[in-house]
Tab-separated table of C-alpha atoms and ligand atoms in Angstrom:
chain	number	residue	atom	x	y	z
D	1	UNK	CA	-58.431	-28.401	-24.132
D	2	UNK	CA	-60.801	-29.415	-26.992
D	3	UNK	CA	-63.363	-27.433	-25.102
D	4	UNK	CA	-61.241	-24.361	-25.355
D	5	UNK	CA	-60.484	-24.771	-28.884
D	6	UNK	CA	-64.338	-25.094	-29.623
D	7	UNK	CA	-64.918	-21.865	-27.811
D	8	UNK	CA	-61.915	-19.957	-29.742
D	9	UNK	CA	-63.660	-21.288	-33.236
D	10	UNK	CA	-66.942	-20.130	-32.061
D	11	UNK	CA	-65.589	-16.681	-31.072
D	12	UNK	CA	-64.055	-16.264	-34.760
D	13	UNK	CA	-67.116	-18.020	-36.424
D	14	UNK	CA	-69.590	-15.595	-34.576
D	15	UNK	CA	-67.822	-12.535	-36.488
D	16	UNK	CA	-69.449	-13.891	-39.802
D	17	UNK	CA	-66.527	-13.644	-42.118
D	18	UNK	CA	-65.218	-16.611	-43.755
D	19	UNK	CA	-61.730	-15.586	-44.884
D	20	UNK	CA	-60.998	-14.933	-41.519
D	21	UNK	CA	-62.225	-18.238	-40.075
D	22	UNK	CA	-60.182	-19.997	-42.943
D	23	UNK	CA	-57.021	-18.459	-42.139
D	24	UNK	CA	-57.764	-19.130	-38.296
D	25	UNK	CA	-58.186	-22.813	-38.887
D	26	UNK	CA	-54.659	-23.005	-40.437
D	27	UNK	CA	-53.171	-21.882	-36.913
D	28	UNK	CA	-51.758	-24.811	-35.202
D	29	UNK	CA	-52.994	-25.669	-31.724
D	30	UNK	CA	-50.177	-25.181	-28.749
D	31	UNK	CA	-49.599	-26.749	-25.384
D	32	UNK	CA	-51.889	-24.373	-23.957
D	33	UNK	CA	-49.856	-23.762	-20.863
D	34	UNK	CA	-51.697	-20.368	-19.649
D	35	UNK	CA	-55.102	-22.468	-19.801
D	36	UNK	CA	-53.557	-25.316	-17.803
D	37	UNK	CA	-52.804	-22.859	-15.206
D	38	UNK	CA	-56.059	-21.199	-15.240
D	39	UNK	CA	-57.933	-24.435	-14.912
D	40	UNK	CA	-55.620	-25.851	-12.306
D	41	UNK	CA	-56.135	-22.590	-10.100
D	42	UNK	CA	-59.763	-21.653	-10.903
D	43	UNK	CA	-61.169	-25.237	-11.501
D	44	UNK	CA	-63.104	-26.166	-14.323
D	45	UNK	CA	-66.263	-23.955	-15.011
D	46	UNK	CA	-68.198	-21.735	-17.429
D	47	UNK	CA	-66.149	-18.670	-16.571
D	48	UNK	CA	-62.914	-20.288	-15.933
D	49	UNK	CA	-63.134	-21.911	-19.491
D	50	UNK	CA	-64.193	-18.846	-21.270
D	51	UNK	CA	-61.107	-16.839	-19.467
D	52	UNK	CA	-58.771	-19.610	-20.965
D	53	UNK	CA	-60.235	-18.939	-24.593
D	54	UNK	CA	-59.828	-15.238	-24.191
D	55	UNK	CA	-56.211	-15.708	-22.882
D	56	UNK	CA	-55.401	-18.171	-25.749
D	57	UNK	CA	-56.724	-15.669	-28.225
D	58	UNK	CA	-54.586	-12.917	-27.004
D	59	UNK	CA	-51.705	-15.275	-27.070
D	60	UNK	CA	-52.487	-16.619	-30.380
D	61	UNK	CA	-52.689	-12.943	-31.658
D	62	UNK	CA	-49.653	-12.161	-30.299
D	63	UNK	CA	-47.727	-15.173	-32.025
D	64	UNK	CA	-49.074	-14.068	-35.305
D	65	UNK	CA	-47.517	-10.846	-34.791
D	66	UNK	CA	-44.168	-12.149	-33.495
D	67	UNK	CA	-43.855	-14.513	-36.739
D	68	UNK	CA	-44.019	-11.431	-38.851
D	69	UNK	CA	-41.670	-9.350	-36.774
D	70	UNK	CA	-39.103	-12.480	-36.636
D	71	UNK	CA	-39.945	-13.411	-40.560
D	72	UNK	CA	-40.654	-16.900	-38.979
D	73	UNK	CA	-41.925	-19.464	-41.700
D	74	UNK	CA	-42.711	-22.109	-39.157
D	75	UNK	CA	-44.804	-22.311	-35.832
D	76	UNK	CA	-45.186	-25.443	-34.032
D	77	UNK	CA	-43.882	-27.532	-36.994
D	78	UNK	CA	-46.289	-26.045	-39.429
D	79	UNK	CA	-46.097	-23.081	-41.766
D	80	UNK	CA	-46.767	-19.837	-40.084
D	81	UNK	CA	-49.666	-17.998	-40.957
D	82	UNK	CA	-47.395	-15.076	-42.773
D	83	UNK	CA	-46.026	-17.746	-44.670
D	84	UNK	CA	-49.284	-19.104	-46.045
D	85	UNK	CA	-51.267	-16.014	-46.496
D	86	UNK	CA	-48.450	-13.016	-46.117
D	87	UNK	CA	-47.599	-10.610	-43.576
D	88	UNK	CA	-50.495	-8.252	-44.261
D	89	UNK	CA	-53.232	-11.153	-43.659
D	90	UNK	CA	-51.146	-12.304	-40.752
D	91	UNK	CA	-51.155	-8.930	-39.079
D	92	UNK	CA	-54.847	-8.394	-39.784
D	93	UNK	CA	-56.105	-11.707	-38.451
D	94	UNK	CA	-54.081	-10.999	-35.330
D	95	UNK	CA	-55.808	-7.688	-35.072
D	96	UNK	CA	-58.947	-9.702	-35.212
D	97	UNK	CA	-58.065	-12.250	-32.780
D	98	UNK	CA	-56.813	-9.530	-30.413
D	99	UNK	CA	-59.843	-7.189	-30.614
D	100	UNK	CA	-62.192	-10.287	-30.437
D	101	UNK	CA	-60.143	-11.228	-27.003
D	102	UNK	CA	-60.918	-7.631	-25.531
D	103	UNK	CA	-64.433	-7.708	-26.625
D	104	UNK	CA	-64.810	-10.887	-24.847
D	105	UNK	CA	-62.788	-9.807	-21.535
D	106	UNK	CA	-64.926	-6.799	-21.084
D	107	UNK	CA	-67.775	-9.347	-20.133
D	108	UNK	CA	-65.631	-10.495	-17.149
D	109	UNK	CA	-65.450	-8.598	-13.891
D	110	UNK	CA	-63.804	-5.175	-14.177
D	111	UNK	CA	-60.803	-6.466	-12.267
D	112	UNK	CA	-60.236	-9.422	-14.484
D	113	UNK	CA	-60.351	-7.194	-17.447
D	114	UNK	CA	-57.857	-4.735	-15.773
D	115	UNK	CA	-55.428	-7.600	-14.893
D	116	UNK	CA	-55.518	-9.061	-18.700
D	117	UNK	CA	-55.602	-5.803	-20.606
D	118	UNK	CA	-52.458	-4.598	-18.388
D	119	UNK	CA	-50.767	-7.624	-19.324
D	120	UNK	CA	-50.979	-6.976	-22.955
D	121	UNK	CA	-49.759	-3.499	-22.780
D	122	UNK	CA	-46.548	-4.869	-21.104
D	123	UNK	CA	-46.461	-7.973	-23.348
D	124	UNK	CA	-46.376	-5.540	-26.364
D	125	UNK	CA	-43.602	-3.371	-24.706
D	126	UNK	CA	-41.848	-6.669	-24.160
D	127	UNK	CA	-41.782	-7.554	-27.954
D	128	UNK	CA	-40.531	-3.946	-28.745
D	129	UNK	CA	-37.703	-4.330	-25.948
D	130	UNK	CA	-36.778	-7.758	-27.874
D	131	UNK	CA	-36.378	-6.126	-31.176
D	132	UNK	CA	-34.472	-3.318	-29.672
D	133	UNK	CA	-32.262	-5.609	-27.973
D	134	UNK	CA	-31.568	-7.355	-31.125
D	135	UNK	CA	-30.149	-4.428	-32.846
D	136	UNK	CA	-26.721	-5.271	-31.446
D	137	UNK	CA	-25.035	-8.072	-29.272
D	138	UNK	CA	-26.559	-7.675	-25.684
D	139	UNK	CA	-24.612	-8.729	-22.556
D	140	UNK	CA	-26.932	-7.066	-20.201
D	141	UNK	CA	-28.431	-9.663	-18.184
D	142	UNK	CA	-30.834	-7.293	-16.485
D	143	UNK	CA	-32.150	-5.972	-19.608
D	144	UNK	CA	-32.708	-9.479	-20.943
D	145	UNK	CA	-34.645	-10.674	-17.654
D	146	UNK	CA	-36.729	-7.798	-17.898
D	147	UNK	CA	-37.566	-8.269	-21.717
D	148	UNK	CA	-38.437	-11.901	-21.063
D	149	UNK	CA	-40.507	-10.891	-18.081
D	150	UNK	CA	-42.346	-8.652	-20.124
D	151	UNK	CA	-42.426	-10.646	-23.302
D	152	UNK	CA	-43.484	-13.999	-22.084
D	153	UNK	CA	-44.114	-13.994	-18.127
D	154	UNK	CA	-46.347	-11.207	-17.734
D	155	UNK	CA	-49.132	-12.996	-19.787
D	156	UNK	CA	-48.620	-16.339	-17.588
D	157	UNK	CA	-48.317	-14.081	-14.432
D	158	UNK	CA	-51.853	-12.293	-15.390
D	159	UNK	CA	-53.331	-15.780	-16.358
D	160	UNK	CA	-52.614	-17.030	-12.686
D	161	UNK	CA	-53.757	-13.933	-10.818
D	162	UNK	CA	-56.895	-13.644	-13.042
D	163	UNK	CA	-57.728	-17.170	-12.058
D	164	UNK	CA	-56.868	-16.830	-8.431
D	165	UNK	CA	-59.340	-13.838	-8.743
D	166	UNK	CA	-62.093	-15.660	-10.276
D	167	UNK	CA	-62.236	-18.041	-7.019
D	168	UNK	CA	-61.185	-15.505	-4.422
D	169	UNK	CA	-57.795	-17.060	-3.646
D	170	UNK	CA	-54.727	-14.817	-2.692
D	171	UNK	CA	-53.800	-13.200	-6.064
D	172	UNK	CA	-50.308	-11.905	-5.300
D	173	UNK	CA	-49.039	-15.384	-4.315
D	174	UNK	CA	-50.597	-16.892	-7.508
D	175	UNK	CA	-49.108	-14.142	-9.627
D	176	UNK	CA	-45.634	-14.768	-7.909
D	177	UNK	CA	-46.122	-18.295	-9.018
D	178	UNK	CA	-47.007	-17.254	-12.427
D	179	UNK	CA	-44.158	-14.993	-12.890
D	180	UNK	CA	-41.461	-17.206	-11.961
D	181	UNK	CA	-43.007	-20.170	-13.904
D	182	UNK	CA	-42.982	-17.903	-17.001
D	183	UNK	CA	-39.412	-16.749	-16.472
D	184	UNK	CA	-38.305	-20.430	-16.207
D	185	UNK	CA	-40.297	-21.345	-19.369
D	186	UNK	CA	-38.522	-18.499	-21.468
D	187	UNK	CA	-35.246	-19.822	-20.038
D	188	UNK	CA	-35.863	-23.422	-20.867
D	189	UNK	CA	-36.925	-22.171	-24.386
D	190	UNK	CA	-33.659	-20.448	-24.947
D	191	UNK	CA	-31.914	-23.735	-23.694
D	192	UNK	CA	-33.955	-25.846	-26.130
D	193	UNK	CA	-33.060	-23.530	-29.051
D	194	UNK	CA	-29.432	-24.733	-28.519
D	195	UNK	CA	-29.900	-27.977	-27.355
D	196	UNK	CA	-32.941	-29.229	-29.634
D	197	UNK	CA	-33.404	-30.573	-32.948
D	198	UNK	CA	-35.507	-28.947	-35.830
D	199	UNK	CA	-37.640	-31.895	-35.271
D	200	UNK	CA	-38.186	-31.642	-31.490
D	201	UNK	CA	-38.587	-27.632	-31.691
D	202	UNK	CA	-41.017	-27.463	-34.787
D	203	UNK	CA	-38.528	-24.782	-35.897
D	204	UNK	CA	-35.014	-24.320	-36.897
D	205	UNK	CA	-32.442	-25.299	-34.133
D	206	UNK	CA	-29.817	-22.814	-33.120
D	207	UNK	CA	-32.164	-19.826	-34.506
D	208	UNK	CA	-32.173	-17.361	-31.881
D	209	UNK	CA	-28.530	-16.046	-32.220
D	210	UNK	CA	-28.919	-15.650	-35.905
D	211	UNK	CA	-32.315	-13.909	-35.364
D	212	UNK	CA	-30.603	-11.119	-33.205
D	213	UNK	CA	-31.305	-12.744	-29.875
D	214	UNK	CA	-28.538	-12.963	-27.310
D	215	UNK	CA	-30.277	-15.293	-25.105
D	216	UNK	CA	-29.144	-16.146	-21.566
D	217	UNK	CA	-26.850	-19.003	-22.533
D	218	UNK	CA	-25.078	-16.645	-24.888
D	219	UNK	CA	-24.645	-14.076	-22.208
D	220	UNK	CA	-23.389	-16.564	-19.732
D	221	UNK	CA	-20.905	-17.745	-22.429
D	222	UNK	CA	-19.679	-14.232	-23.322
D	223	UNK	CA	-19.185	-13.504	-19.675
D	224	UNK	CA	-16.464	-16.563	-19.595
D	225	UNK	CA	-14.679	-16.105	-22.734
D	226	UNK	CA	-11.384	-14.361	-23.198
D	227	UNK	CA	-11.182	-11.132	-25.100
D	228	UNK	CA	-10.213	-13.021	-28.530
D	229	UNK	CA	-12.914	-15.387	-28.109
D	230	UNK	CA	-15.434	-12.715	-27.111
D	231	UNK	CA	-14.962	-11.125	-30.624
D	232	UNK	CA	-15.220	-14.122	-32.264
D	233	UNK	CA	-18.559	-14.748	-30.904
D	234	UNK	CA	-19.859	-11.395	-31.436
D	235	UNK	CA	-18.734	-11.585	-35.211
D	236	UNK	CA	-21.113	-14.585	-35.431
D	237	UNK	CA	-24.140	-12.748	-34.008
D	238	UNK	CA	-27.075	-12.456	-36.535
D	239	UNK	CA	-25.195	-14.321	-39.045
D	240	UNK	CA	-26.018	-17.654	-41.012
D	241	UNK	CA	-23.579	-19.940	-39.191
D	242	UNK	CA	-21.699	-22.687	-40.946
D	243	UNK	CA	-20.995	-26.323	-39.315
D	244	UNK	CA	-17.624	-25.275	-37.844
D	245	UNK	CA	-18.859	-22.116	-36.417
D	246	UNK	CA	-21.849	-24.047	-34.728
D	247	UNK	CA	-19.432	-26.729	-33.296
D	248	UNK	CA	-17.079	-23.772	-32.091
D	249	UNK	CA	-19.872	-22.422	-30.121
D	250	UNK	CA	-21.248	-25.834	-28.786
D	251	UNK	CA	-17.755	-26.536	-27.886
D	252	UNK	CA	-17.414	-23.240	-25.686
D	253	UNK	CA	-20.839	-23.937	-24.198
D	254	UNK	CA	-19.501	-27.600	-22.938
D	255	UNK	CA	-16.223	-26.239	-21.918
D	256	UNK	CA	-17.721	-23.656	-19.667
D	257	UNK	CA	-20.877	-25.727	-18.448
D	258	UNK	CA	-23.093	-22.875	-19.853
D	259	UNK	CA	-26.011	-25.288	-20.300
D	260	UNK	CA	-25.882	-26.442	-17.019
D	261	UNK	CA	-25.943	-23.135	-15.603
D	262	UNK	CA	-28.544	-22.121	-17.365
D	263	UNK	CA	-30.657	-24.886	-16.445
D	264	UNK	CA	-29.887	-24.013	-13.044
D	265	UNK	CA	-31.081	-20.646	-13.139
D	266	UNK	CA	-34.511	-21.957	-14.899
D	267	UNK	CA	-34.512	-24.172	-11.798
D	268	UNK	CA	-33.769	-21.238	-9.426
D	269	UNK	CA	-37.086	-19.427	-10.910
D	270	UNK	CA	-39.226	-22.894	-11.007
D	271	UNK	CA	-38.358	-23.367	-7.168
D	272	UNK	CA	-39.448	-19.804	-6.658
D	273	UNK	CA	-42.699	-20.740	-8.323
D	274	UNK	CA	-43.139	-23.863	-6.159
D	275	UNK	CA	-42.499	-22.116	-3.019
D	276	UNK	CA	-45.184	-19.653	-3.630
D	277	UNK	CA	-47.862	-22.075	-3.726
D	278	UNK	CA	-48.715	-25.452	-1.987
D	279	UNK	CA	-50.707	-26.857	-4.844
D	280	UNK	CA	-49.449	-30.160	-6.164
D	281	UNK	CA	-50.828	-29.715	-9.609
D	282	UNK	CA	-49.154	-26.465	-9.956
D	283	UNK	CA	-45.702	-28.029	-8.595
D	284	UNK	CA	-46.352	-30.749	-11.198
D	285	UNK	CA	-46.549	-28.228	-14.028
D	286	UNK	CA	-43.064	-26.750	-12.978
D	287	UNK	CA	-41.597	-30.142	-12.781
D	288	UNK	CA	-42.878	-31.157	-16.255
D	289	UNK	CA	-41.228	-27.894	-17.651
D	290	UNK	CA	-37.962	-28.306	-15.934
D	291	UNK	CA	-37.216	-31.843	-15.258
D	292	UNK	CA	-36.613	-32.959	-18.543
D	293	UNK	CA	-33.782	-34.120	-21.188
D	294	UNK	CA	-32.135	-31.050	-22.550
V	301	LIG	C1	-42.684	-14.963	-28.758
V	301	LIG	O1	-41.381	-14.641	-28.638
V	301	LIG	C2	-43.440	-13.807	-28.499
V	301	LIG	C3	-44.143	-13.374	-27.561
V	301	LIG	C4	-44.243	-14.391	-26.505
V	301	LIG	C5	-44.833	-12.249	-27.593
V	301	LIG	C6	-45.103	-11.485	-28.772
V	301	LIG	C7	-46.031	-10.270	-28.508
V	301	LIG	C8	-46.373	-9.085	-29.464
V	301	LIG	C9	-46.027	-9.372	-30.824
V	301	LIG	C10	-47.107	-7.958	-28.933
V	301	LIG	C11	-48.370	-8.041	-28.441
V	301	LIG	C12	-49.542	-8.304	-29.854
V	301	LIG	C13	-50.745	-8.419	-29.472
V	301	LIG	C14	-51.485	-8.431	-30.765
V	301	LIG	C15	-51.416	-9.030	-28.394
V	301	LIG	P1	-40.191	-15.571	-29.334
V	301	LIG	O2	-39.975	-14.963	-30.756
V	301	LIG	O3	-38.810	-15.497	-28.607
V	301	LIG	O4	-40.470	-17.207	-29.448
V	301	LIG	P2	-40.771	-18.214	-30.689
V	301	LIG	O5	-39.459	-18.671	-30.868
V	301	LIG	O6	-41.956	-18.922	-30.116
V	301	LIG	O7	-41.400	-17.163	-31.872
V	302	LIG	MG1	-40.633	-15.332	-32.710
């Protein structure tokens, strides 16, 4: 992972503009799930490591823009780039990372460039859909699943598919693994927003609903509530909640086993991922994501 960080730094440094590099250095490094996947599938070689760097660059660019869109002041427990340098700089740094990512991806085989660039179009549509769904309380689970597929799972799917393509493995099988892993990942993330603490999350807890995201646990809960409680839940949408309101939501989550049912859906996607490949390392990635304390 350090080697990937080194390549990323080299990519931005090669652009020869210090203010961009200074801002880039303030981005906190993540877990690099997409890179781990690429290396487990394609092995470690010059091409696979460079593919990791390109995918991470695109992912970082998307997070810079996402933090502007979501007005997020924290990313991975540290001040976001928009909070440090303002939204204009965060958008432009995102543009630089994204364009450099494309400049590097065209140096790969056309097929790899096609897989990755197609994923970026879809991921951008996913973000647009996320914003659109945030306009009002959403109880359409199908729309939500489509949105998280586009916003989150697509780039994980493309990483697995491109890695398989690099080493002539069955692309569709690995794409299926990546897609289901990505869906499980986003559902786990949605659950952790509710069960986690600001410290463990590196961002405020119970923040999704306030941000306008009716995530899966909220949709599951809405389905179970009576008419009056449905209205109470809806009245809390996109609001800064007080302690009593948070306690009310959490008690309802407990009453209807919502967290357990949400974990169970994440596990279903995890199992689908596992069933499409017979590789112990890839099974381990799924299990690290899902078999945890919530
Ligand atoms: C995080 O979602 C956001 C994404 C996974 C995708 C963001 C995509 C874009 C902004 C469009 C693509 C842009 C470029 C430059 C390639 P979240 O807000 O639910 O999660 P969070 O809590 O980590 O912010
Ligand atoms: Mg966000």
